[in-house]
Amino acid sequence: LRGIYLNRTSLANWVIKGAKWFEPVIKMLWEYSYREPVLNADETPTRVLKTDGKPTKKKGQMWVVCTGASASKKIALYTYKDSRRKTVAQELLGDYTGVVQTDGYQSYGSGKFKNAGCHSHLRRKFLDCIPEGDTTCSSAQIVALIDKAFAYEAEAKKAEYTEEQILEMRRKKVKPLPDKAYEIINTLRPGKGSNLGTAVTYAKNQKEKLYLFLDDPKVEMSNNLAERTVKPYVINRKNFLFSDTEKGADASAAVMSIIETAKRNSLDVYGYLLYLLTVLPKWGTAPTDKQLKSVMPWSMALPAYCRQACSEVQ
């Protein structure tokens, strides 16, 4: 490590102060993300105490975009914004033309991309409608059909099906299940404002998006990947509670992007952060593409300590 010795507390402080150096790396990670066929997206509230130096009670949002399960480059990106408006989704996804999988939130409803739905969200909504101990009601039947579809998907993943095998399996085994679920849904006449009413409305509004995965083997049945990417931030938020300023929220987003992307690429987070904060300041504010590619989490140019335990670093 060329004489650099830091304990983990010192590195944490250095990371926060040096988050600005991550900006060109994150910009390139976005460029790689846009090349992937599927992106998963979600968002979670986060508290910022001051906006433009003035106290505010408005809650911001930490937006999360990650490359899909079949991606060649595994990337997780966090971005702080002050709202959940559609304009934010448009800004983040730009001219992306692949598939964006979400939980059905309307802000993702426009763009050049296709929008895939989430069967886990559909399942939860009907699960909330099942009376305790009732296994025969309409909602229970719908949940059972969704569970059976998930089971087929799990079998295919375990058996490492090819894309052609996935499509054949979905056509023969999976598609009849949502078809049957919607036959049941179309017979329901729930009361206005009821849990069942919410579930039925969600199902009908999301039908086209929920069916998209059947024709695209790279798309999964659920948006669980994005939810799992949100979780580390939610856990951290329980500890730090809030950011004092928007600049602090931006720094948190930058650090989380580097850490979670490193984890997805099986890097030692401590070693990778240390390496980035050693080389990036030397390259200044405008590193070349060649330099940035050399520090991507999948780069073979990374030093060995980025891929091994850092117990030797004191």
CSV table of C-alpha atoms in Angstrom, one decimal:
chain,number,residue,atom,x,y,z
A,1,LEU,CA,0.0,0.0,0.0
A,2,ARG,CA,3.0,2.2,-0.5
A,3,GLY,CA,3.3,3.3,3.1
A,4,ILE,CA,-0.3,4.3,3.6
A,5,TYR,CA,-1.7,2.9,6.9
A,6,LEU,CA,-5.1,3.8,8.1
A,7,ASN,CA,-7.4,2.2,10.6
A,8,ARG,CA,-11.0,1.8,9.6
A,9,THR,CA,-12.3,4.9,11.5
A,10,SER,CA,-9.7,7.1,9.8
A,11,LEU,CA,-10.6,5.7,6.4
A,12,ALA,CA,-14.3,6.4,7.1
A,13,ASN,CA,-13.5,10.0,7.8
A,14,TRP,CA,-11.3,10.2,4.7
A,15,VAL,CA,-14.0,8.6,2.5
A,16,ILE,CA,-16.6,11.2,3.6
A,17,LYS,CA,-14.3,14.1,3.0
A,18,GLY,CA,-13.0,12.7,-0.3
A,19,ALA,CA,-16.4,11.7,-1.8
A,20,LYS,CA,-16.0,14.4,-4.5
A,21,TRP,CA,-13.2,12.2,-6.0
A,22,PHE,CA,-15.7,9.5,-6.7
A,23,GLU,CA,-17.7,11.6,-9.1
A,24,PRO,CA,-15.9,10.6,-12.4
A,25,VAL,CA,-16.0,7.0,-11.3
A,26,ILE,CA,-19.7,7.1,-10.7
A,27,LYS,CA,-20.3,8.9,-14.0
A,28,MET,CA,-18.5,6.1,-15.8
A,29,LEU,CA,-20.6,3.5,-13.8
A,30,TRP,CA,-23.7,5.2,-15.1
A,31,GLU,CA,-22.4,4.9,-18.7
A,32,TYR,CA,-21.8,1.2,-18.2
A,33,SER,CA,-25.3,0.8,-16.7
A,34,TYR,CA,-27.0,2.4,-19.7
A,35,ARG,CA,-25.5,-0.4,-21.9
A,36,GLU,CA,-27.2,-3.1,-19.9
A,37,PRO,CA,-30.5,-4.5,-21.1
A,38,VAL,CA,-32.3,-4.3,-17.8
A,39,LEU,CA,-32.2,-1.8,-14.9
A,40,ASN,CA,-34.0,-2.2,-11.6
A,41,ALA,CA,-35.1,1.0,-9.8
A,42,ASP,CA,-36.6,2.0,-6.4
A,43,GLU,CA,-36.4,4.9,-4.0
A,44,THR,CA,-36.6,5.5,-0.2
A,45,PRO,CA,-37.2,8.7,1.9
A,46,THR,CA,-34.3,10.4,3.5
A,47,ARG,CA,-34.1,13.4,5.8
A,48,VAL,CA,-32.0,16.5,5.0
A,49,LEU,CA,-32.1,19.3,7.6
A,50,LYS,CA,-31.1,22.2,5.5
A,51,THR,CA,-31.7,23.3,1.9
A,52,ASP,CA,-29.6,26.2,0.6
A,53,GLY,CA,-28.6,26.9,4.2
A,54,LYS,CA,-32.1,27.2,5.5
A,55,PRO,CA,-33.9,24.6,7.7
A,56,THR,CA,-36.5,22.5,5.9
A,57,LYS,CA,-39.0,19.8,7.0
A,58,LYS,CA,-39.4,18.4,3.4
A,59,LYS,CA,-38.3,14.8,3.0
A,60,GLY,CA,-35.9,14.0,0.2
A,61,GLN,CA,-35.5,10.7,-1.7
A,62,MET,CA,-32.6,8.4,-2.2
A,63,TRP,CA,-33.1,7.0,-5.6
A,64,VAL,CA,-31.5,3.6,-6.4
A,65,VAL,CA,-30.8,2.2,-9.9
A,66,CYS,CA,-29.0,-1.1,-10.3
A,67,THR,CA,-28.2,-3.3,-13.2
A,68,GLY,CA,-30.4,-6.4,-13.6
A,69,ALA,CA,-29.6,-9.9,-12.4
A,70,SER,CA,-28.4,-11.0,-15.9
A,71,ALA,CA,-26.1,-7.9,-16.3
A,72,SER,CA,-22.6,-8.3,-17.5
A,73,LYS,CA,-21.6,-5.4,-15.2
A,74,LYS,CA,-22.9,-5.5,-11.7
A,75,ILE,CA,-23.6,-1.9,-10.6
A,76,ALA,CA,-25.6,-0.2,-7.8
A,77,LEU,CA,-26.1,3.5,-8.0
A,78,TYR,CA,-27.6,5.9,-5.4
A,79,THR,CA,-28.6,9.4,-6.1
A,80,TYR,CA,-30.1,12.0,-3.7
A,81,LYS,CA,-32.9,14.2,-5.0
A,82,ASP,CA,-35.4,16.4,-3.2
A,83,SER,CA,-38.5,14.7,-4.6
A,84,ARG,CA,-40.1,11.6,-6.2
A,85,ARG,CA,-41.2,13.6,-9.2
A,86,LYS,CA,-41.3,12.2,-12.7
A,87,THR,CA,-38.7,14.7,-13.8
A,88,VAL,CA,-36.2,12.9,-11.5
A,89,ALA,CA,-36.7,9.5,-13.2
A,90,GLN,CA,-36.4,11.2,-16.6
A,91,GLU,CA,-33.2,12.8,-15.5
A,92,LEU,CA,-31.7,9.6,-14.1
A,93,LEU,CA,-32.8,7.3,-17.0
A,94,GLY,CA,-32.3,9.8,-19.8
A,95,ASP,CA,-32.4,8.2,-23.2
A,96,TYR,CA,-32.1,4.6,-21.9
A,97,THR,CA,-33.9,2.2,-24.2
A,98,GLY,CA,-33.8,-1.1,-22.3
A,99,VAL,CA,-36.2,-2.4,-19.6
A,100,VAL,CA,-36.7,-0.6,-16.3
A,101,GLN,CA,-38.2,-2.8,-13.7
A,102,THR,CA,-40.0,-1.0,-10.8
A,103,ASP,CA,-42.7,-1.5,-8.2
A,104,GLY,CA,-45.2,0.3,-10.4
A,105,TYR,CA,-44.6,3.9,-9.1
A,106,GLN,CA,-46.0,6.3,-11.6
A,107,SER,CA,-42.8,8.5,-11.8
A,108,TYR,CA,-41.2,5.7,-13.9
A,109,GLY,CA,-44.1,5.7,-16.4
A,110,SER,CA,-42.5,7.7,-19.2
A,111,GLY,CA,-39.3,7.3,-21.2
A,112,LYS,CA,-37.9,5.5,-24.2
A,113,PHE,CA,-37.5,2.3,-22.1
A,114,LYS,CA,-40.0,-0.5,-21.5
A,115,ASN,CA,-41.4,-0.8,-18.0
A,116,ALA,CA,-41.6,-4.1,-16.2
A,117,GLY,CA,-43.7,-4.8,-13.2
A,118,CYS,CA,-43.2,-6.6,-9.9
A,119,HIS,CA,-45.1,-9.7,-8.9
A,120,SER,CA,-43.8,-9.5,-5.4
A,121,HIS,CA,-45.7,-6.2,-4.9
A,122,LEU,CA,-48.8,-7.8,-6.5
A,123,ARG,CA,-48.5,-10.8,-4.2
A,124,ARG,CA,-48.1,-8.6,-1.0
A,125,LYS,CA,-51.3,-6.6,-1.9
A,126,PHE,CA,-53.4,-9.8,-2.2
A,127,LEU,CA,-51.7,-11.4,0.8
A,128,ASP,CA,-53.0,-8.4,2.9
A,129,CYS,CA,-56.5,-9.4,1.9
A,130,ILE,CA,-56.5,-13.0,3.1
A,131,PRO,CA,-58.4,-13.6,6.4
A,132,GLU,CA,-56.3,-15.5,8.9
A,133,GLY,CA,-56.5,-19.2,8.3
A,134,ASP,CA,-58.4,-18.9,5.0
A,135,THR,CA,-56.7,-20.8,2.2
A,136,THR,CA,-59.6,-20.9,-0.3
A,137,CYS,CA,-60.7,-17.3,-0.7
A,138,SER,CA,-59.9,-15.5,-4.1
A,139,SER,CA,-56.9,-13.6,-2.7
A,140,ALA,CA,-55.4,-16.9,-1.3
A,141,GLN,CA,-55.9,-18.5,-4.7
A,142,ILE,CA,-54.1,-15.6,-6.5
A,143,VAL,CA,-51.2,-15.7,-4.0
A,144,ALA,CA,-50.9,-19.5,-4.6
A,145,LEU,CA,-50.7,-19.0,-8.3
A,146,ILE,CA,-48.0,-16.3,-8.0
A,147,ASP,CA,-46.1,-18.6,-5.6
A,148,LYS,CA,-46.2,-21.4,-8.1
A,149,ALA,CA,-44.8,-19.1,-10.9
A,150,PHE,CA,-42.0,-18.0,-8.5
A,151,ALA,CA,-41.2,-21.7,-7.9
A,152,TYR,CA,-40.8,-22.4,-11.6
A,153,GLU,CA,-38.5,-19.4,-11.9
A,154,ALA,CA,-36.4,-20.6,-9.0
A,155,GLU,CA,-36.1,-24.1,-10.6
A,156,ALA,CA,-34.9,-22.5,-13.8
A,157,LYS,CA,-32.3,-20.4,-12.1
A,158,LYS,CA,-31.1,-23.4,-10.1
A,159,ALA,CA,-30.8,-25.5,-13.2
A,160,GLU,CA,-29.1,-22.6,-15.0
A,161,TYR,CA,-31.5,-22.6,-17.9
A,162,THR,CA,-30.5,-21.0,-21.2
A,163,GLU,CA,-32.5,-18.0,-22.3
A,164,GLU,CA,-34.3,-20.2,-24.8
A,165,GLN,CA,-35.2,-22.7,-22.1
A,166,ILE,CA,-36.4,-19.9,-19.9
A,167,LEU,CA,-38.7,-18.6,-22.6
A,168,GLU,CA,-40.1,-22.1,-23.3
A,169,MET,CA,-40.7,-22.7,-19.6
A,170,ARG,CA,-42.5,-19.4,-19.2
A,171,ARG,CA,-44.6,-20.0,-22.2
A,172,LYS,CA,-45.7,-23.5,-21.2
A,173,LYS,CA,-45.7,-23.5,-17.4
A,174,VAL,CA,-45.7,-19.9,-16.1
A,175,LYS,CA,-48.0,-17.9,-18.4
A,176,PRO,CA,-51.1,-20.0,-17.6
A,177,LEU,CA,-50.7,-19.0,-13.9
A,178,PRO,CA,-51.1,-15.2,-14.3
A,179,ASP,CA,-53.8,-15.9,-16.9
A,180,LYS,CA,-55.7,-17.8,-14.2
A,181,ALA,CA,-55.0,-15.2,-11.6
A,182,TYR,CA,-56.5,-12.5,-13.8
A,183,GLU,CA,-59.5,-14.6,-14.5
A,184,ILE,CA,-60.2,-14.5,-10.8
A,185,ILE,CA,-59.3,-10.8,-10.4
A,186,ASN,CA,-61.8,-9.9,-13.2
A,187,THR,CA,-64.6,-11.6,-11.2
A,188,LEU,CA,-63.9,-9.5,-8.0
A,189,ARG,CA,-66.1,-6.5,-7.1
A,190,PRO,CA,-64.3,-5.1,-4.0
A,191,GLY,CA,-65.6,-2.2,-1.9
A,192,LYS,CA,-64.1,1.2,-2.6
A,193,GLY,CA,-61.1,2.0,-0.4
A,194,SER,CA,-60.7,-1.6,0.8
A,195,ASN,CA,-57.4,-3.5,0.7
A,196,LEU,CA,-58.9,-5.8,-1.9
A,197,GLY,CA,-59.9,-2.8,-4.0
A,198,THR,CA,-56.3,-1.5,-3.8
A,199,ALA,CA,-55.0,-4.9,-4.9
A,200,VAL,CA,-57.4,-5.3,-7.8
A,201,THR,CA,-56.7,-1.8,-9.0
A,202,TYR,CA,-53.0,-2.3,-8.9
A,203,ALA,CA,-53.3,-5.6,-10.7
A,204,LYS,CA,-55.4,-4.2,-13.5
A,205,ASN,CA,-53.3,-1.1,-13.9
A,206,GLN,CA,-50.0,-3.1,-14.0
A,207,LYS,CA,-51.1,-6.0,-16.1
A,208,GLU,CA,-49.1,-5.1,-19.2
A,209,LYS,CA,-46.0,-4.4,-17.2
A,210,LEU,CA,-46.5,-7.6,-15.1
A,211,TYR,CA,-46.7,-9.7,-18.3
A,212,LEU,CA,-43.5,-8.2,-19.9
A,213,PHE,CA,-41.2,-10.7,-18.2
A,214,LEU,CA,-42.8,-13.6,-20.1
A,215,ASP,CA,-41.3,-12.5,-23.4
A,216,ASP,CA,-37.9,-11.4,-22.1
A,217,PRO,CA,-35.6,-13.9,-20.4
A,218,LYS,CA,-33.4,-11.2,-19.0
A,219,VAL,CA,-36.3,-9.8,-16.9
A,220,GLU,CA,-37.2,-11.4,-13.6
A,221,MET,CA,-40.6,-11.7,-12.1
A,222,SER,CA,-40.0,-9.2,-9.3
A,223,ASN,CA,-38.1,-6.0,-8.5
A,224,ASN,CA,-36.6,-7.6,-5.4
A,225,LEU,CA,-33.0,-6.8,-6.6
A,226,ALA,CA,-33.7,-3.1,-6.3
A,227,GLU,CA,-35.4,-3.6,-2.9
A,228,ARG,CA,-32.3,-5.5,-1.7
A,229,THR,CA,-30.2,-2.6,-3.0
A,230,VAL,CA,-32.2,-0.1,-1.0
A,231,LYS,CA,-31.9,-2.1,2.2
A,232,PRO,CA,-28.3,-1.2,3.0
A,233,TYR,CA,-29.1,2.5,2.8
A,234,VAL,CA,-32.2,2.0,5.0
A,235,ILE,CA,-30.0,0.2,7.6
A,236,ASN,CA,-27.4,3.0,7.5
A,237,ARG,CA,-30.2,5.6,7.8
A,238,LYS,CA,-31.2,4.1,11.1
A,239,ASN,CA,-27.8,4.9,12.4
A,240,PHE,CA,-27.1,8.4,11.0
A,241,LEU,CA,-30.8,9.4,11.0
A,242,PHE,CA,-30.3,12.4,8.6
A,243,SER,CA,-28.0,14.5,6.5
A,244,ASP,CA,-27.3,18.0,7.6
A,245,THR,CA,-27.3,19.4,4.1
A,246,GLU,CA,-27.9,18.2,0.5
A,247,LYS,CA,-24.2,18.1,0.0
A,248,GLY,CA,-24.0,15.5,2.8
A,249,ALA,CA,-26.8,13.5,1.2
A,250,ASP,CA,-24.9,13.6,-2.1
A,251,ALA,CA,-21.7,12.4,-0.4
A,252,SER,CA,-23.7,9.5,1.2
A,253,ALA,CA,-25.1,8.6,-2.2
A,254,ALA,CA,-21.6,8.6,-3.7
A,255,VAL,CA,-20.1,6.5,-1.0
A,256,MET,CA,-22.9,4.0,-1.0
A,257,SER,CA,-22.6,3.7,-4.8
A,258,ILE,CA,-18.9,2.7,-4.5
A,259,ILE,CA,-19.4,0.4,-1.6
A,260,GLU,CA,-22.4,-1.5,-2.9
A,261,THR,CA,-20.9,-1.8,-6.4
A,262,ALA,CA,-17.7,-3.1,-4.9
A,263,LYS,CA,-19.7,-5.7,-2.9
A,264,ARG,CA,-21.5,-6.9,-6.0
A,265,ASN,CA,-18.2,-7.5,-7.7
A,266,SER,CA,-16.8,-9.5,-4.7
A,267,LEU,CA,-14.2,-6.8,-3.9
A,268,ASP,CA,-12.8,-6.1,-0.4
A,269,VAL,CA,-14.6,-2.8,0.3
A,270,TYR,CA,-11.9,-1.5,2.6
A,271,GLY,CA,-9.1,-2.2,0.1
A,272,TYR,CA,-11.1,-0.8,-2.9
A,273,LEU,CA,-11.9,2.5,-1.1
A,274,LEU,CA,-8.4,2.9,0.0
A,275,TYR,CA,-7.1,2.3,-3.5
A,276,LEU,CA,-9.5,4.8,-5.0
A,277,LEU,CA,-8.7,7.5,-2.5
A,278,THR,CA,-5.0,6.9,-3.2
A,279,VAL,CA,-5.1,7.2,-6.9
A,280,LEU,CA,-8.0,9.5,-7.8
A,281,PRO,CA,-6.6,12.6,-6.2
A,282,LYS,CA,-3.4,12.1,-8.1
A,283,TRP,CA,-5.3,12.2,-11.4
A,284,GLY,CA,-7.1,15.5,-10.6
A,285,THR,CA,-10.6,16.5,-11.5
A,286,ALA,CA,-10.5,15.3,-15.1
A,287,PRO,CA,-9.0,11.7,-15.2
A,288,THR,CA,-8.9,10.1,-18.6
A,289,ASP,CA,-11.2,7.3,-19.7
A,290,LYS,CA,-8.2,4.9,-19.7
A,291,GLN,CA,-7.5,5.8,-16.0
A,292,LEU,CA,-11.1,5.4,-15.0
A,293,LYS,CA,-11.5,2.1,-16.7
A,294,SER,CA,-8.4,0.8,-14.8
A,295,VAL,CA,-10.3,1.4,-11.5
A,296,MET,CA,-13.6,0.0,-12.4
A,297,PRO,CA,-14.6,-2.8,-9.9
A,298,TRP,CA,-14.2,-5.5,-12.6
A,299,SER,CA,-10.8,-4.2,-13.9
A,300,MET,CA,-7.9,-6.7,-13.9
A,301,ALA,CA,-5.6,-3.8,-13.2
A,302,LEU,CA,-6.8,-3.5,-9.6
A,303,PRO,CA,-4.2,-4.4,-7.0
A,304,ALA,CA,-4.5,-7.7,-5.3
A,305,TYR,CA,-5.4,-6.2,-1.9
A,306,CYS,CA,-8.7,-5.0,-3.5
A,307,ARG,CA,-9.7,-8.7,-3.8
A,308,GLN,CA,-8.4,-10.1,-0.5
A,309,ALA,CA,-8.9,-9.6,3.2
A,310,CYS,CA,-7.2,-6.5,4.5
A,311,SER,CA,-6.3,-7.7,7.9
A,312,GLU,CA,-2.7,-6.6,7.2
A,313,VAL,CA,-3.8,-3.0,7.0
A,314,GLN,CA,-3.6,-1.5,10.4
